[in-house]
PDB file of C-alpha atoms in Angstrom:
ATOM      1  CA  UNK A   1     182.792 -71.510  63.522  1.00 57.00           C
ATOM      2  CA  UNK A   2     185.317 -69.574  61.436  1.00 57.00           C
ATOM      3  CA  UNK A   3     188.539 -71.524  60.922  1.00 62.00           C
ATOM      4  CA  UNK A   4     191.568 -70.230  62.905  1.00 65.00           C
ATOM      5  CA  UNK A   5     194.521 -69.303  60.689  1.00 65.00           C
ATOM      6  CA  UNK A   6     197.836 -70.959  61.484  1.00 86.00           C
ATOM      7  CA  UNK A   7     198.691 -74.167  63.168  1.00 96.00           C
ATOM      8  CA  UNK A   8     198.402 -74.490  66.952  1.00 98.00           C
ATOM      9  CA  UNK A   9     200.754 -76.831  68.714  1.00 98.00           C
ATOM     10  CA  UNK A  10     199.440 -78.176  72.047  1.00 98.00           C
ATOM     11  CA  UNK A  11     202.347 -79.607  74.190  1.00 98.00           C
ATOM     12  CA  UNK A  12     200.756 -82.003  76.613  1.00 98.00           C
ATOM     13  CA  UNK A  13     197.533 -82.354  74.678  1.00 98.00           C
ATOM     14  CA  UNK A  14     196.995 -86.050  75.463  1.00 98.00           C
ATOM     15  CA  UNK A  15     195.840 -85.104  78.981  1.00 96.00           C
ATOM     16  CA  UNK A  16     192.585 -83.906  80.466  1.00 97.00           C
ATOM     17  CA  UNK A  17     192.481 -80.277  79.397  1.00 98.00           C
ATOM     18  CA  UNK A  18     194.208 -80.763  76.039  1.00 98.00           C
ATOM     19  CA  UNK A  19     191.948 -83.602  74.893  1.00 98.00           C
ATOM     20  CA  UNK A  20     188.845 -81.543  75.782  1.00 98.00           C
ATOM     21  CA  UNK A  21     190.266 -78.508  73.947  1.00 98.00           C
ATOM     22  CA  UNK A  22     190.852 -80.453  70.771  1.00 98.00           C
ATOM     23  CA  UNK A  23     187.501 -82.091  70.989  1.00 97.00           C
ATOM     24  CA  UNK A  24     185.607 -78.794  71.651  1.00 97.00           C
ATOM     25  CA  UNK A  25     187.111 -76.707  68.735  1.00 97.00           C
ATOM     26  CA  UNK A  26     187.257 -78.488  65.386  1.00 94.00           C
ATOM     27  CA  UNK A  27     187.935 -75.197  63.576  1.00 94.00           C
ATOM     28  CA  UNK A  28     191.561 -75.088  64.857  1.00 96.00           C
ATOM     29  CA  UNK A  29     194.418 -76.789  63.106  1.00 96.00           C
ATOM     30  CA  UNK A  30     195.722 -78.512  66.195  1.00 98.00           C
ATOM     31  CA  UNK A  31     198.905 -80.643  66.513  1.00 98.00           C
ATOM     32  CA  UNK A  32     199.489 -82.519  69.727  1.00 98.00           C
ATOM     33  CA  UNK A  33     202.936 -83.274  71.165  1.00 98.00           C
ATOM     34  CA  UNK A  34     202.858 -85.453  74.293  1.00 98.00           C
ATOM     35  CA  UNK A  35     205.043 -87.988  75.916  1.00 97.00           C
ATOM     36  CA  UNK A  36     201.966 -90.208  76.107  1.00 97.00           C
ATOM     37  CA  UNK A  37     199.704 -91.367  73.234  1.00 97.00           C
ATOM     38  CA  UNK A  38     196.443 -89.547  72.851  1.00 97.00           C
ATOM     39  CA  UNK A  39     193.492 -91.810  73.674  1.00 96.00           C
ATOM     40  CA  UNK A  40     191.038 -89.541  71.763  1.00 97.00           C
ATOM     41  CA  UNK A  41     193.067 -87.765  69.037  1.00 98.00           C
ATOM     42  CA  UNK A  42     195.871 -90.145  67.867  1.00 97.00           C
ATOM     43  CA  UNK A  43     195.699 -88.950  64.227  1.00 97.00           C
ATOM     44  CA  UNK A  44     197.070 -85.415  65.023  1.00 98.00           C
ATOM     45  CA  UNK A  45     199.385 -86.561  67.832  1.00 98.00           C
ATOM     46  CA  UNK A  46     203.036 -87.483  67.983  1.00 97.00           C
ATOM     47  CA  UNK A  47     205.208 -88.565  70.894  1.00 98.00           C
ATOM     48  CA  UNK A  48     207.716 -86.144  72.382  1.00 98.00           C
ATOM     49  CA  UNK A  49     208.945 -85.062  75.807  1.00 98.00           C
ATOM     50  CA  UNK A  50     209.721 -81.469  76.774  1.00 98.00           C
ATOM     51  CA  UNK A  51     212.709 -82.710  78.705  1.00 98.00           C
ATOM     52  CA  UNK A  52     214.282 -83.975  75.493  1.00 98.00           C
ATOM     53  CA  UNK A  53     215.453 -81.087  73.357  1.00 97.00           C
ATOM     54  CA  UNK A  54     215.670 -83.243  70.237  1.00 97.00           C
ATOM     55  CA  UNK A  55     211.824 -83.751  70.395  1.00 98.00           C
ATOM     56  CA  UNK A  56     211.286 -79.973  70.283  1.00 98.00           C
ATOM     57  CA  UNK A  57     211.847 -79.145  66.642  1.00 96.00           C
ATOM     58  CA  UNK A  58     208.934 -77.019  65.612  1.00 97.00           C
ATOM     59  CA  UNK A  59     207.582 -76.512  62.086  1.00 93.00           C
ATOM     60  CA  UNK A  60     207.792 -72.980  60.755  1.00 88.00           C
ATOM     61  CA  UNK A  61     204.060 -72.810  60.062  1.00 93.00           C
ATOM     62  CA  UNK A  62     203.157 -73.212  63.712  1.00 97.00           C
ATOM     63  CA  UNK A  63     201.715 -69.857  64.853  1.00 96.00           C
ATOM     64  CA  UNK A  64     200.846 -70.481  68.506  1.00 97.00           C
ATOM     65  CA  UNK A  65     202.026 -72.958  71.178  1.00 98.00           C
ATOM     66  CA  UNK A  66     199.900 -74.009  74.129  1.00 98.00           C
ATOM     67  CA  UNK A  67     202.130 -75.440  76.824  1.00 98.00           C
ATOM     68  CA  UNK A  68     200.054 -77.682  79.113  1.00 98.00           C
ATOM     69  CA  UNK A  69     202.692 -80.362  79.957  1.00 97.00           C
ATOM     70  CA  UNK A  70     203.584 -80.498  83.577  1.00 96.00           C
ATOM     71  CA  UNK A  71     204.324 -82.594  86.593  1.00 92.00           C
ATOM     72  CA  UNK A  72     201.390 -81.821  88.950  1.00 86.00           C
ATOM     73  CA  UNK A  73     200.398 -84.618  91.175  1.00 81.00           C
ATOM     74  CA  UNK A  74     200.808 -84.274  94.978  1.00 74.00           C
ATOM     75  CA  UNK A  75     202.937 -87.465  95.360  1.00 74.00           C
ATOM     76  CA  UNK A  76     205.675 -87.008  92.694  1.00 83.00           C
ATOM     77  CA  UNK A  77     209.024 -88.517  93.827  1.00 83.00           C
ATOM     78  CA  UNK A  78     211.760 -87.452  93.656  1.00 90.00           C
ATOM     79  CA  UNK A  79     210.738 -83.818  94.158  1.00 92.00           C
ATOM     80  CA  UNK A  80     213.384 -82.783  91.602  1.00 95.00           C
ATOM     81  CA  UNK A  81     211.095 -84.021  88.801  1.00 95.00           C
ATOM     82  CA  UNK A  82     208.852 -80.989  89.356  1.00 96.00           C
ATOM     83  CA  UNK A  83     211.736 -78.716  88.453  1.00 97.00           C
ATOM     84  CA  UNK A  84     213.135 -80.883  85.669  1.00 98.00           C
ATOM     85  CA  UNK A  85     209.750 -80.920  83.895  1.00 97.00           C
ATOM     86  CA  UNK A  86     208.067 -77.746  84.889  1.00 98.00           C
ATOM     87  CA  UNK A  87     211.123 -75.452  84.835  1.00 98.00           C
ATOM     88  CA  UNK A  88     213.800 -77.034  82.592  1.00 98.00           C
ATOM     89  CA  UNK A  89     211.156 -78.341  80.300  1.00 98.00           C
ATOM     90  CA  UNK A  90     209.618 -74.862  79.877  1.00 98.00           C
ATOM     91  CA  UNK A  91     213.039 -73.426  79.211  1.00 98.00           C
ATOM     92  CA  UNK A  92     213.517 -76.012  76.405  1.00 98.00           C
ATOM     93  CA  UNK A  93     210.265 -75.069  74.805  1.00 98.00           C
ATOM     94  CA  UNK A  94     211.182 -71.359  74.851  1.00 98.00           C
ATOM     95  CA  UNK A  95     214.557 -72.086  73.300  1.00 98.00           C
ATOM     96  CA  UNK A  96     212.928 -74.160  70.589  1.00 98.00           C
ATOM     97  CA  UNK A  97     210.336 -71.386  69.952  1.00 98.00           C
ATOM     98  CA  UNK A  98     213.242 -68.940  69.355  1.00 97.00           C
ATOM     99  CA  UNK A  99     214.810 -71.268  66.773  1.00 97.00           C
ATOM    100  CA  UNK A 100     211.529 -71.683  64.936  1.00 97.00           C
ATOM    101  CA  UNK A 101     210.618 -67.983  65.251  1.00 96.00           C
ATOM    102  CA  UNK A 102     207.345 -68.571  67.059  1.00 97.00           C
ATOM    103  CA  UNK A 103     206.163 -65.586  69.098  1.00 96.00           C
ATOM    104  CA  UNK A 104     202.754 -66.634  70.509  1.00 97.00           C
ATOM    105  CA  UNK A 105     202.527 -68.642  73.742  1.00 98.00           C
ATOM    106  CA  UNK A 106     199.653 -69.714  75.991  1.00 98.00           C
ATOM    107  CA  UNK A 107     201.053 -71.237  79.224  1.00 98.00           C
ATOM    108  CA  UNK A 108     199.036 -72.891  81.958  1.00 98.00           C
ATOM    109  CA  UNK A 109     200.452 -72.169  85.299  1.00 98.00           C
ATOM    110  CA  UNK A 110     198.417 -72.540  88.569  1.00 97.00           C
ATOM    111  CA  UNK A 111     196.916 -70.598  91.463  1.00 96.00           C
ATOM    112  CA  UNK A 112     199.287 -72.746  93.554  1.00 95.00           C
ATOM    113  CA  UNK A 113     201.851 -69.821  93.115  1.00 97.00           C
ATOM    114  CA  UNK A 114     199.739 -67.879  95.697  1.00 96.00           C
ATOM    115  CA  UNK A 115     199.758 -70.612  98.446  1.00 92.00           C
ATOM    116  CA  UNK A 116     196.903 -71.592 100.743  1.00 85.00           C
ATOM    117  CA  UNK A 117     194.382 -69.649 102.783  1.00 84.00           C
ATOM    118  CA  UNK A 118     194.844 -66.281 100.988  1.00 90.00           C
ATOM    119  CA  UNK A 119     192.155 -63.648 100.811  1.00 89.00           C
ATOM    120  CA  UNK A 120     190.830 -63.937  97.261  1.00 93.00           C
ATOM    121  CA  UNK A 121     194.163 -63.143  95.472  1.00 96.00           C
ATOM    122  CA  UNK A 122     194.175 -61.425  92.238  1.00 97.00           C
ATOM    123  CA  UNK A 123     196.961 -61.675  89.611  1.00 98.00           C
ATOM    124  CA  UNK A 124     199.088 -59.006  91.431  1.00 97.00           C
ATOM    125  CA  UNK A 125     198.951 -60.799  94.835  1.00 97.00           C
ATOM    126  CA  UNK A 126     202.343 -61.632  96.440  1.00 97.00           C
ATOM    127  CA  UNK A 127     203.564 -65.140  95.707  1.00 98.00           C
ATOM    128  CA  UNK A 128     203.727 -67.753  98.472  1.00 96.00           C
ATOM    129  CA  UNK A 129     203.720 -71.312  97.016  1.00 95.00           C
ATOM    130  CA  UNK A 130     203.461 -73.943  99.714  1.00 89.00           C
ATOM    131  CA  UNK A 131     204.622 -76.999  97.682  1.00 91.00           C
ATOM    132  CA  UNK A 132     207.111 -77.936  94.932  1.00 95.00           C
ATOM    133  CA  UNK A 133     204.506 -77.952  92.331  1.00 95.00           C
ATOM    134  CA  UNK A 134     203.654 -74.272  93.021  1.00 96.00           C
ATOM    135  CA  UNK A 135     207.283 -73.322  93.380  1.00 97.00           C
ATOM    136  CA  UNK A 136     208.221 -74.934  90.025  1.00 98.00           C
ATOM    137  CA  UNK A 137     205.292 -73.268  88.233  1.00 98.00           C
ATOM    138  CA  UNK A 138     206.357 -69.935  89.641  1.00 98.00           C
ATOM    139  CA  UNK A 139     209.963 -70.487  88.390  1.00 98.00           C
ATOM    140  CA  UNK A 140     208.578 -71.420  84.948  1.00 98.00           C
ATOM    141  CA  UNK A 141     206.541 -68.141  84.939  1.00 98.00           C
ATOM    142  CA  UNK A 142     209.733 -66.112  85.648  1.00 98.00           C
ATOM    143  CA  UNK A 143     211.454 -67.768  82.790  1.00 98.00           C
ATOM    144  CA  UNK A 144     208.602 -66.889  80.464  1.00 98.00           C
ATOM    145  CA  UNK A 145     208.701 -63.290  81.638  1.00 98.00           C
ATOM    146  CA  UNK A 146     212.383 -63.015  80.966  1.00 98.00           C
ATOM    147  CA  UNK A 147     211.897 -64.595  77.605  1.00 98.00           C
ATOM    148  CA  UNK A 148     209.178 -62.074  76.772  1.00 98.00           C
ATOM    149  CA  UNK A 149     211.451 -59.151  77.737  1.00 97.00           C
ATOM    150  CA  UNK A 150     213.916 -60.158  74.985  1.00 95.00           C
ATOM    151  CA  UNK A 151     211.344 -59.103  72.345  1.00 95.00           C
ATOM    152  CA  UNK A 152     208.344 -57.424  74.071  1.00 95.00           C
ATOM    153  CA  UNK A 153     207.004 -55.686  70.947  1.00 94.00           C
ATOM    154  CA  UNK A 154     206.407 -58.786  68.874  1.00 94.00           C
ATOM    155  CA  UNK A 155     205.341 -61.461  71.434  1.00 96.00           C
ATOM    156  CA  UNK A 156     201.882 -62.467  72.576  1.00 96.00           C
ATOM    157  CA  UNK A 157     201.937 -64.355  75.931  1.00 97.00           C
ATOM    158  CA  UNK A 158     198.963 -65.506  78.001  1.00 98.00           C
ATOM    159  CA  UNK A 159     199.756 -66.991  81.354  1.00 98.00           C
ATOM    160  CA  UNK A 160     196.627 -68.742  82.773  1.00 98.00           C
ATOM    161  CA  UNK A 161     196.535 -69.697  86.432  1.00 98.00           C
ATOM    162  CA  UNK A 162     193.637 -72.113  86.799  1.00 98.00           C
ATOM    163  CA  UNK A 163     192.305 -73.343  90.110  1.00 96.00           C
ATOM    164  CA  UNK A 164     191.448 -77.041  90.517  1.00 94.00           C
ATOM    165  CA  UNK A 165     189.930 -78.272  87.276  1.00 96.00           C
ATOM    166  CA  UNK A 166     187.173 -80.957  87.268  1.00 97.00           C
ATOM    167  CA  UNK A 167     184.914 -82.578  84.670  1.00 97.00           C
ATOM    168  CA  UNK A 168     183.988 -85.757  82.884  1.00 97.00           C
ATOM    169  CA  UNK A 169     186.577 -88.579  82.757  1.00 96.00           C
ATOM    170  CA  UNK A 170     188.973 -86.802  85.260  1.00 96.00           C
ATOM    171  CA  UNK A 171     190.306 -88.830  88.171  1.00 93.00           C
ATOM    172  CA  UNK A 172     191.646 -86.109  90.380  1.00 89.00           C
ATOM    173  CA  UNK A 173     190.841 -84.785  93.840  1.00 86.00           C
ATOM    174  CA  UNK A 174     187.460 -83.444  92.855  1.00 92.00           C
ATOM    175  CA  UNK A 175     186.369 -86.835  91.445  1.00 93.00           C
ATOM    176  CA  UNK A 176     187.660 -88.619  94.605  1.00 89.00           C
ATOM    177  CA  UNK A 177     185.481 -86.289  96.660  1.00 90.00           C
ATOM    178  CA  UNK A 178     182.361 -86.935  94.460  1.00 94.00           C
ATOM    179  CA  UNK A 179     182.947 -90.666  94.604  1.00 93.00           C
ATOM    180  CA  UNK A 180     183.245 -90.664  98.425  1.00 90.00           C
ATOM    181  CA  UNK A 181     179.953 -88.723  98.574  1.00 91.00           C
ATOM    182  CA  UNK A 182     178.283 -90.998  96.088  1.00 93.00           C
ATOM    183  CA  UNK A 183     179.406 -94.145  97.934  1.00 92.00           C
ATOM    184  CA  UNK A 184     178.372 -92.518 101.248  1.00 90.00           C
ATOM    185  CA  UNK A 185     181.962 -92.902 102.640  1.00 87.00           C
ATOM    186  CA  UNK A 186     182.549 -89.203 103.026  1.00 90.00           C
ATOM    187  CA  UNK A 187     183.303 -87.604 106.349  1.00 90.00           C
ATOM    188  CA  UNK A 188     183.699 -83.825 106.702  1.00 94.00           C
ATOM    189  CA  UNK A 189     186.941 -82.457 108.052  1.00 94.00           C
ATOM    190  CA  UNK A 190     186.267 -79.196 109.833  1.00 94.00           C
ATOM    191  CA  UNK A 191     183.009 -77.208 109.818  1.00 94.00           C
ATOM    192  CA  UNK A 192     182.725 -77.074 106.007  1.00 94.00           C
ATOM    193  CA  UNK A 193     182.647 -73.260 105.897  1.00 94.00           C
ATOM    194  CA  UNK A 194     185.911 -72.946 103.855  1.00 92.00           C
ATOM    195  CA  UNK A 195     185.260 -71.780 100.303  1.00 91.00           C
ATOM    196  CA  UNK A 196     186.627 -73.658  97.299  1.00 91.00           C
ATOM    197  CA  UNK A 197     187.381 -72.057  93.899  1.00 94.00           C
ATOM    198  CA  UNK A 198     186.919 -74.544  91.086  1.00 96.00           C
ATOM    199  CA  UNK A 199     186.913 -74.662  87.366  1.00 98.00           C
ATOM    200  CA  UNK A 200     184.897 -76.786  84.940  1.00 98.00           C
ATOM    201  CA  UNK A 201     187.008 -78.209  82.148  1.00 98.00           C
ATOM    202  CA  UNK A 202     184.585 -77.137  79.475  1.00 98.00           C
ATOM    203  CA  UNK A 203     185.013 -73.500  80.629  1.00 98.00           C
ATOM    204  CA  UNK A 204     188.784 -73.767  80.851  1.00 98.00           C
ATOM    205  CA  UNK A 205     188.865 -75.197  77.284  1.00 98.00           C
ATOM    206  CA  UNK A 206     186.712 -72.321  76.062  1.00 98.00           C
ATOM    207  CA  UNK A 207     188.900 -69.754  77.810  1.00 98.00           C
ATOM    208  CA  UNK A 208     192.116 -71.054  76.202  1.00 98.00           C
ATOM    209  CA  UNK A 209     190.319 -71.003  72.836  1.00 97.00           C
ATOM    210  CA  UNK A 210     189.380 -67.410  73.430  1.00 96.00           C
ATOM    211  CA  UNK A 211     193.030 -66.514  73.921  1.00 96.00           C
ATOM    212  CA  UNK A 212     193.882 -68.188  70.524  1.00 95.00           C
ATOM    213  CA  UNK A 213     191.051 -66.182  68.802  1.00 93.00           C
ATOM    214  CA  UNK A 214     191.725 -62.932  70.638  1.00 88.00           C
ATOM    215  CA  UNK A 215     195.497 -62.729  70.508  1.00 83.00           C
ATOM    216  CA  UNK A 216     196.802 -59.908  72.755  1.00 86.00           C
ATOM    217  CA  UNK A 217     200.367 -58.623  72.235  1.00 91.00           C
ATOM    218  CA  UNK A 218     202.298 -58.273  75.408  1.00 96.00           C
ATOM    219  CA  UNK A 219     202.330 -60.318  78.545  1.00 97.00           C
ATOM    220  CA  UNK A 220     198.855 -61.045  79.968  1.00 97.00           C
ATOM    221  CA  UNK A 221     198.228 -62.951  83.155  1.00 98.00           C
ATOM    222  CA  UNK A 222     194.802 -64.381  84.107  1.00 98.00           C
ATOM    223  CA  UNK A 223     193.472 -66.394  87.088  1.00 98.00           C
ATOM    224  CA  UNK A 224     190.798 -68.789  85.906  1.00 98.00           C
ATOM    225  CA  UNK A 225     188.022 -69.563  88.374  1.00 98.00           C
ATOM    226  CA  UNK A 226     184.295 -70.342  87.853  1.00 98.00           C
ATOM    227  CA  UNK A 227     182.308 -68.160  90.205  1.00 94.00           C
ATOM    228  CA  UNK A 228     180.684 -68.081  92.623  1.00 94.00           C
ATOM    229  CA  UNK A 229     182.958 -69.928  95.030  1.00 94.00           C
ATOM    230  CA  UNK A 230     181.097 -72.637  97.025  1.00 93.00           C
ATOM    231  CA  UNK A 231     181.735 -73.583 100.602  1.00 94.00           C
ATOM    232  CA  UNK A 232     182.268 -77.274 101.271  1.00 93.00           C
ATOM    233  CA  UNK A 233     178.830 -77.418 102.789  1.00 94.00           C
ATOM    234  CA  UNK A 234     177.333 -75.782  99.549  1.00 93.00           C
ATOM    235  CA  UNK A 235     179.206 -78.248  97.529  1.00 93.00           C
ATOM    236  CA  UNK A 236     177.899 -81.174  99.526  1.00 93.00           C
ATOM    237  CA  UNK A 237     174.281 -79.974  99.272  1.00 93.00           C
ATOM    238  CA  UNK A 238     174.566 -79.505  95.499  1.00 93.00           C
ATOM    239  CA  UNK A 239     175.934 -83.037  95.038  1.00 94.00           C
ATOM    240  CA  UNK A 240     173.393 -84.622  97.431  1.00 94.00           C
ATOM    241  CA  UNK A 241     170.566 -82.972  95.468  1.00 94.00           C
ATOM    242  CA  UNK A 242     171.778 -84.104  92.112  1.00 95.00           C
ATOM    243  CA  UNK A 243     172.561 -87.696  93.174  1.00 94.00           C
ATOM    244  CA  UNK A 244     169.313 -87.862  95.308  1.00 93.00           C
ATOM    245  CA  UNK A 245     171.264 -89.057  98.409  1.00 93.00           C
ATOM    246  CA  UNK A 246     171.504 -88.003 102.013  1.00 90.00           C
ATOM    247  CA  UNK A 247     174.684 -88.280 104.084  1.00 87.00           C
ATOM    248  CA  UNK A 248     175.050 -88.487 107.811  1.00 82.00           C
ATOM    249  CA  UNK A 249     176.445 -85.242 109.052  1.00 81.00           C
ATOM    250  CA  UNK A 250     179.736 -86.503 110.586  1.00 84.00           C
ATOM    251  CA  UNK A 251     182.852 -84.341 110.929  1.00 92.00           C
ATOM    252  CA  UNK A 252     186.292 -84.703 112.279  1.00 94.00           C
ATOM    253  CA  UNK A 253     188.308 -81.815 113.828  1.00 95.00           C
ATOM    254  CA  UNK A 254     190.876 -80.385 111.446  1.00 95.00           C
ATOM    255  CA  UNK A 255     193.889 -81.316 113.683  1.00 95.00           C
ATOM    256  CA  UNK A 256     192.699 -84.962 113.754  1.00 96.00           C
ATOM    257  CA  UNK A 257     192.243 -85.148 109.974  1.00 95.00           C
ATOM    258  CA  UNK A 258     195.741 -83.734 109.387  1.00 95.00           C
ATOM    259  CA  UNK A 259     197.197 -86.135 112.037  1.00 96.00           C
ATOM    260  CA  UNK A 260     195.578 -89.072 110.228  1.00 95.00           C
ATOM    261  CA  UNK A 261     196.962 -87.708 106.966  1.00 94.00           C
ATOM    262  CA  UNK A 262     200.506 -87.826 108.393  1.00 96.00           C
ATOM    263  CA  UNK A 263     199.945 -91.402 109.576  1.00 96.00           C
ATOM    264  CA  UNK A 264     198.935 -92.414 106.047  1.00 95.00           C
ATOM    265  CA  UNK A 265     202.002 -90.621 104.674  1.00 94.00           C
ATOM    266  CA  UNK A 266     204.226 -92.786 106.955  1.00 95.00           C
ATOM    267  CA  UNK A 267     202.439 -95.915 105.880  1.00 95.00           C
ATOM    268  CA  UNK A 268     202.775 -94.953 102.232  1.00 93.00           C
ATOM    269  CA  UNK A 269     206.488 -94.376 102.661  1.00 91.00           C
ATOM    270  CA  UNK A 270     207.187 -97.560 104.622  1.00 93.00           C
ATOM    271  CA  UNK A 271     205.302 -99.818 102.166  1.00 92.00           C
ATOM    272  CA  UNK A 272     205.952 -97.796  98.963  1.00 90.00           C
ATOM    273  CA  UNK A 273     202.349 -97.403  98.262  1.00 89.00           C
ATOM    274  CA  UNK A 274     200.083 -94.485  97.158  1.00 82.00           C
ATOM    275  CA  UNK A 275     196.771 -93.699  98.826  1.00 84.00           C
ATOM    276  CA  UNK A 276     193.961 -91.324  97.821  1.00 76.00           C
ATOM    277  CA  UNK A 277     194.453 -89.591 101.215  1.00 83.00           C
ATOM    278  CA  UNK A 278     197.599 -87.775 102.444  1.00 88.00           C
ATOM    279  CA  UNK A 279     198.547 -84.888 104.696  1.00 90.00           C
ATOM    280  CA  UNK A 280     198.943 -82.532 101.718  1.00 84.00           C
ATOM    281  CA  UNK A 281     195.407 -83.448 100.410  1.00 84.00           C
ATOM    282  CA  UNK A 282     193.854 -83.027 103.793  1.00 91.00           C
ATOM    283  CA  UNK A 283     195.454 -79.617 104.186  1.00 88.00           C
ATOM    284  CA  UNK A 284     194.206 -78.619 100.762  1.00 83.00           C
ATOM    285  CA  UNK A 285     190.750 -79.926 101.582  1.00 88.00           C
ATOM    286  CA  UNK A 286     190.525 -77.818 104.748  1.00 90.00           C
ATOM    287  CA  UNK A 287     192.056 -74.714 103.322  1.00 86.00           C
ATOM    288  CA  UNK A 288     190.213 -71.772 101.844  1.00 84.00           C
ATOM    289  CA  UNK A 289     191.294 -71.757  98.247  1.00 87.00           C
ATOM    290  CA  UNK A 290     189.517 -68.706  96.846  1.00 92.00           C
ATOM    291  CA  UNK A 291     190.845 -66.678  94.008  1.00 96.00           C
ATOM    292  CA  UNK A 292     189.745 -63.564  92.097  1.00 97.00           C
ATOM    293  CA  UNK A 293     188.909 -64.025  88.425  1.00 97.00           C
ATOM    294  CA  UNK A 294     187.562 -60.581  87.634  1.00 97.00           C
ATOM    295  CA  UNK A 295     190.248 -59.916  85.010  1.00 98.00           C
ATOM    296  CA  UNK A 296     189.430 -63.084  83.052  1.00 98.00           C
ATOM    297  CA  UNK A 297     185.628 -62.452  83.227  1.00 97.00           C
ATOM    298  CA  UNK A 298     186.134 -59.062  81.602  1.00 97.00           C
ATOM    299  CA  UNK A 299     187.257 -60.733  78.407  1.00 96.00           C
ATOM    300  CA  UNK A 300     185.327 -63.974  78.595  1.00 97.00           C
ATOM    301  CA  UNK A 301     181.881 -65.379  79.363  1.00 97.00           C
ATOM    302  CA  UNK A 302     181.930 -68.977  80.436  1.00 98.00           C
ATOM    303  CA  UNK A 303     179.548 -71.241  78.592  1.00 98.00           C
ATOM    304  CA  UNK A 304     178.648 -73.150  81.792  1.00 98.00           C
ATOM    305  CA  UNK A 305     177.845 -72.178  85.324  1.00 97.00           C
ATOM    306  CA  UNK A 306     179.773 -73.931  88.115  1.00 96.00           C
ATOM    307  CA  UNK A 307     176.655 -75.892  89.069  1.00 94.00           C
ATOM    308  CA  UNK A 308     176.036 -76.876  85.397  1.00 97.00           C
ATOM    309  CA  UNK A 309     179.551 -78.176  85.210  1.00 98.00           C
ATOM    310  CA  UNK A 310     179.101 -80.180  88.438  1.00 97.00           C
ATOM    311  CA  UNK A 311     175.809 -81.606  87.177  1.00 96.00           C
ATOM    312  CA  UNK A 312     177.271 -82.556  83.845  1.00 97.00           C
ATOM    313  CA  UNK A 313     180.084 -84.294  85.621  1.00 97.00           C
ATOM    314  CA  UNK A 314     177.827 -86.120  88.073  1.00 97.00           C
ATOM    315  CA  UNK A 315     175.537 -87.142  85.164  1.00 96.00           C
ATOM    316  CA  UNK A 316     178.476 -88.678  83.194  1.00 96.00           C
ATOM    317  CA  UNK A 317     180.221 -90.279  86.100  1.00 96.00           C
ATOM    318  CA  UNK A 318     177.493 -91.695  88.231  1.00 95.00           C
ATOM    319  CA  UNK A 319     174.151 -91.530  86.484  1.00 93.00           C
ATOM    320  CA  UNK A 320     175.084 -92.332  82.896  1.00 87.00           C
ATOM    321  CA  UNK A 321     175.696 -95.999  81.962  1.00 79.00           C
ATOM    322  CA  UNK A 322     176.516 -95.287  78.323  1.00 82.00           C
ATOM    323  CA  UNK A 323     180.227 -94.072  78.573  1.00 86.00           C
ATOM    324  CA  UNK A 324     183.649 -95.145  77.439  1.00 87.00           C
ATOM    325  CA  UNK A 325     186.649 -96.213  79.542  1.00 89.00           C
ATOM    326  CA  UNK A 326     188.884 -93.170  78.718  1.00 95.00           C
ATOM    327  CA  UNK A 327     190.141 -91.642  81.945  1.00 94.00           C
ATOM    328  CA  UNK A 328     192.667 -88.889  82.896  1.00 94.00           C
ATOM    329  CA  UNK A 329     194.512 -88.903  86.230  1.00 89.00           C
ATOM    330  CA  UNK A 330     195.481 -85.630  87.879  1.00 80.00           C
ATOM    331  CA  UNK A 331     195.093 -83.745  91.005  1.00 67.00           C
TER     332      UNK A 331
END
């Protein structure tokens, strides 16, 4: 691969997506800034928090910044942390970029800005975030748009709105689902006809890399989804086939699943504990979360199909005994 000119600073590169991006593309002169140490790339990493302005002093030879850092889990408390990190932190980064004269930004937002149960929204769909994560990401996008308008002729901004990202080593909601199925403890909520947009981390990494290589001046917004969207039933069949298992076809009515989720919320609050099931996660599970990625696919060809990504993940997590203990916790 041809070496990319100019340094690229990843803010939040110790996490799931950033670690994969650095691993996949050795021809980029990456620097990682994260509040947590990098378990995979410590030699190019330094500790820093986007909420601390003193940590955001950027070298003049940095050409592009990739802003991955965010509060994103469903159970963050207090809720104000979403806004402190995702909004105020983004504003701190933009101000630091101005001081250093850096004009190129790749920002990972989220399809959460559209809300749940929408009809395959594209990038121009009205916003309707249903939780504080989506609301804070939307506010961060507005900040970036205003920052762009201060010098629109010289700035290159890509805002990427990925759907739920899964892959090897991730311990988010998709992994929890895979583990429940593998252990045969899975019970369907609803009829399983709701479609789920997902994205394999290897494809998301490659798409971000494509935005580094193919810098576009202006403000460019992309949904990122690996098509085709699978229904919950389709997903279940794919997993059963790969793992060579067969589940009992049990299901709960949606109302009962949500009610049980609220009961677990109350128990979690009373005993100050966190559980893998909550009312928010049940609602997300039962919702149709389907998003249009036509725009992204016009400029990018994913290296993996959605089923290849699922199979690679299942192989690594459940069928491969030769693996390390590096894990990433997200939604």
